[in-house]
Amino acid sequence: MCGIVGYIGQEQAAPILLEGLSRLEYRGYDSAGVAVFDQAAGTLAVRKAKGRLQVLSDQLHGGADLNSTAGVGHTRWATHGAPSDVNSHPQVSRSGRIAVVHNGIIENYAALKTFLLDQGVPFTSETDTEVVAQLIEYFYEGDILSAVGRALRRIQGAYALGILCADFPDQIIAARKDSPLILGHGEGCSFLASDVTAILRHTRRVTYMEDGDLAVLTREGITCCNSLMQPVRRKVVQVDWEVDAAEKGGYEHFMFKEIMEQPEALRRCLSPRISKGEIIFEDMALSKDFLRRMSRIYIVACGSSYHVGMVGKYHLERLTRRPVEVALGSEFRYMDPIVDQHTLVIVISQSGETLDTMAALRQARQLGGHILSIVNVVGSSIARESDQVLYTWAGPEIAVATTKAYTTQLALLSLLALWLARELGTVSQEEYRAALAAFQELPGKLEQVLARRDDIQYFASKYFNHNSIFFIGRNLDYALGLEGSLKLKEISYIHSEAYASGELKHGTISLIEEGTLVVALGAYSRLFPKVMSNVLEVKSRGAGVLALTTQTHQEEMARIADAVMTIPEIHELLLPCLGVVPLQLFAYYVALMRGCDIDKPRNLAKSVTVE
Ligand code: M6R
């Protein structure tokens, strides 16, 4: 979850590192640090500060205080040891000659620390990362690469590492296992980073390190070796993301920018896949034979991606008549899942790096499942380990709260459901045509919803002071409520729960009292009357109701609810893609009015690469 950046070249390193870190702050932001070679003194200069990157940047006058052309930087999401100057990275060895930045968790750090303490090695921090720096020094006999290799063989867990050794001022060492790390190839310079956005201004030529890889970065280029220290060649790929795609572009927050980008992101995601009335998935590896024998579908994901799966279950079961299970990545591997060679496992992840999802993918694969992933980040670990990838092409998403990744994942999964139904012969020609037409209307209808954002801002101004908000709905609306509730709580810190509205009477209704706010979702026409009954139930117990429905039902809903948000009519396959937008905007405006740090909510990070 932490962010790593490294640079070796001709220019001053510290400003480049700080600028790169500013693009990685979404990965963690409780402290930051840099280490550079102090060429004149022949030592490492390490500077760290608790708090946002800005604190460090101010201390270093934007990097001008550090004179060096090579170094590494880090922005932290604390796991071992509270956020503090001393626990920030880089962590250094006892002599101060080896500095390490790390993303991941060293699982056997306690045993290694005991071993090193017994050897008389003193520790200054509570981090697992300091163990790495000390262990490398313990093995160091003049060959830093060999010392790193020996240390890594004793380390269990996940890591992306950037390592400096004062005795080797012309190189940076990088290593990865189960945590993302990329290498950037520039003219007379080399980079390493957790994510391409950190180095996109400098180079588009990147290499995705493989698990177990070690790399040596110099000004002349990069060499890689595998875990057995054998030289290996890794592919250099060209990244085609726009540089300014990862900038705020005049918006106050990335989240708002990304909400507004959704129509465009959906066009990018859908247009190339629909042509002449047919769905086209290039290089689709699901053979007719596999589909004929396919006995079940598993969807595995975390957080909002899991909510996409919840919607997907309704669509897939209705359209394909195959049983669909949705599992949280963090639960999947502990639940003895029933997966075999006739199971399609759909893995959903924006980042493509979520550790729990990745672990589930690996287990599903071991059990023989066919892995199809829906991923945003090209070349990410999940993408690389899948049998088949469908990219969402949403562009970089920076805000911790996902928006455009969610809608594109959802649209793509819905398109996949329709395609599967067509292949399996379980959808009528009429429905196929009608649904396909709806996909083409989706971006335009989403623009209509965004154009009415002032209404949502007004509702947010009415309700932002509530301490607890319930979301209720049935079927697709229930799945939508899960996402609406998560959006709200993660950025506004308001306690919120989503319930299938039929469940209220089985317990939760006891929490409804005078003034409780209930967001009632009634966009799914088939179940509109049922949701109306639930709205009456909560109203008669004193709740205030903010409803969401389609234009068709607006009047009827307005007779009972206190306020109504509306979306245009659309085929039910795409209802949640439209319906989520007012909920995203509601969460955004509520958080804005409460003065929250919208793009970097407390305790969270964008890419969750720890278990
Ligand atoms: O990158 P992924 O889609 O695998 O991430 C999964 C979750 O961590 C993510 O969706 C998280 O719940 C978001 N912060 C929600 O806005």
Short mmCIF file of C-alpha atoms and ligand atoms in Angstrom, two decimals, residues 302-305 348-352 354 357 400-402 409 486-487 490 608, ligand 1:
data_model
loop_
_atom_site.label_atom_id
_atom_site.label_comp_id
_atom_site.label_asym_id
_atom_site.label_seq_id
_atom_site.Cartn_x
_atom_site.Cartn_y
_atom_site.Cartn_z
CA CYS A 302 -12.71 -6.86 -2.57
CA GLY A 303 -14.40 -3.60 -1.60
CA SER A 304 -16.16 -1.80 -4.42
CA SER A 305 -15.02 -4.42 -6.90
CA ILE A 348 -12.33 -8.05 -10.47
CA SER A 349 -9.74 -5.47 -9.44
CA GLN A 350 -9.10 -1.88 -10.43
CA SER A 351 -5.46 -1.90 -9.37
CA GLY A 352 -4.79 -5.50 -10.29
CA THR A 354 -5.00 -6.28 -4.27
CA THR A 357 -7.80 -10.91 -4.56
CA VAL A 400 -8.96 6.40 -2.89
CA ALA A 401 -12.74 6.18 -3.32
CA THR A 402 -13.28 4.45 -6.62
CA GLN A 409 -16.04 -2.66 -14.21
CA LEU A 486 -19.32 2.32 1.22
CA LYS A 487 -18.71 5.52 -0.75
CA GLU A 490 -15.15 5.92 3.45
CA VAL A 608 -4.21 -2.73 -0.69
O1 M6R B 1 -7.95 -2.35 -6.77
P1 M6R B 1 -9.13 -3.17 -6.32
O2 M6R B 1 -10.32 -2.97 -7.17
O3 M6R B 1 -8.77 -4.62 -6.15
O4 M6R B 1 -9.47 -2.59 -4.87
C1 M6R B 1 -10.44 -3.19 -4.07
C2 M6R B 1 -10.83 -2.29 -2.93
O5 M6R B 1 -9.73 -2.03 -2.11
C3 M6R B 1 -11.41 -0.95 -3.41
O6 M6R B 1 -12.49 -1.14 -4.26
C4 M6R B 1 -11.86 -0.11 -2.20
O7 M6R B 1 -12.94 -0.71 -1.58
C5 M6R B 1 -12.19 1.33 -2.64
N1 M6R B 1 -11.52 2.25 -1.79
C6 M6R B 1 -13.62 1.67 -2.56
O8 M6R B 1 -13.86 2.98 -2.96
#
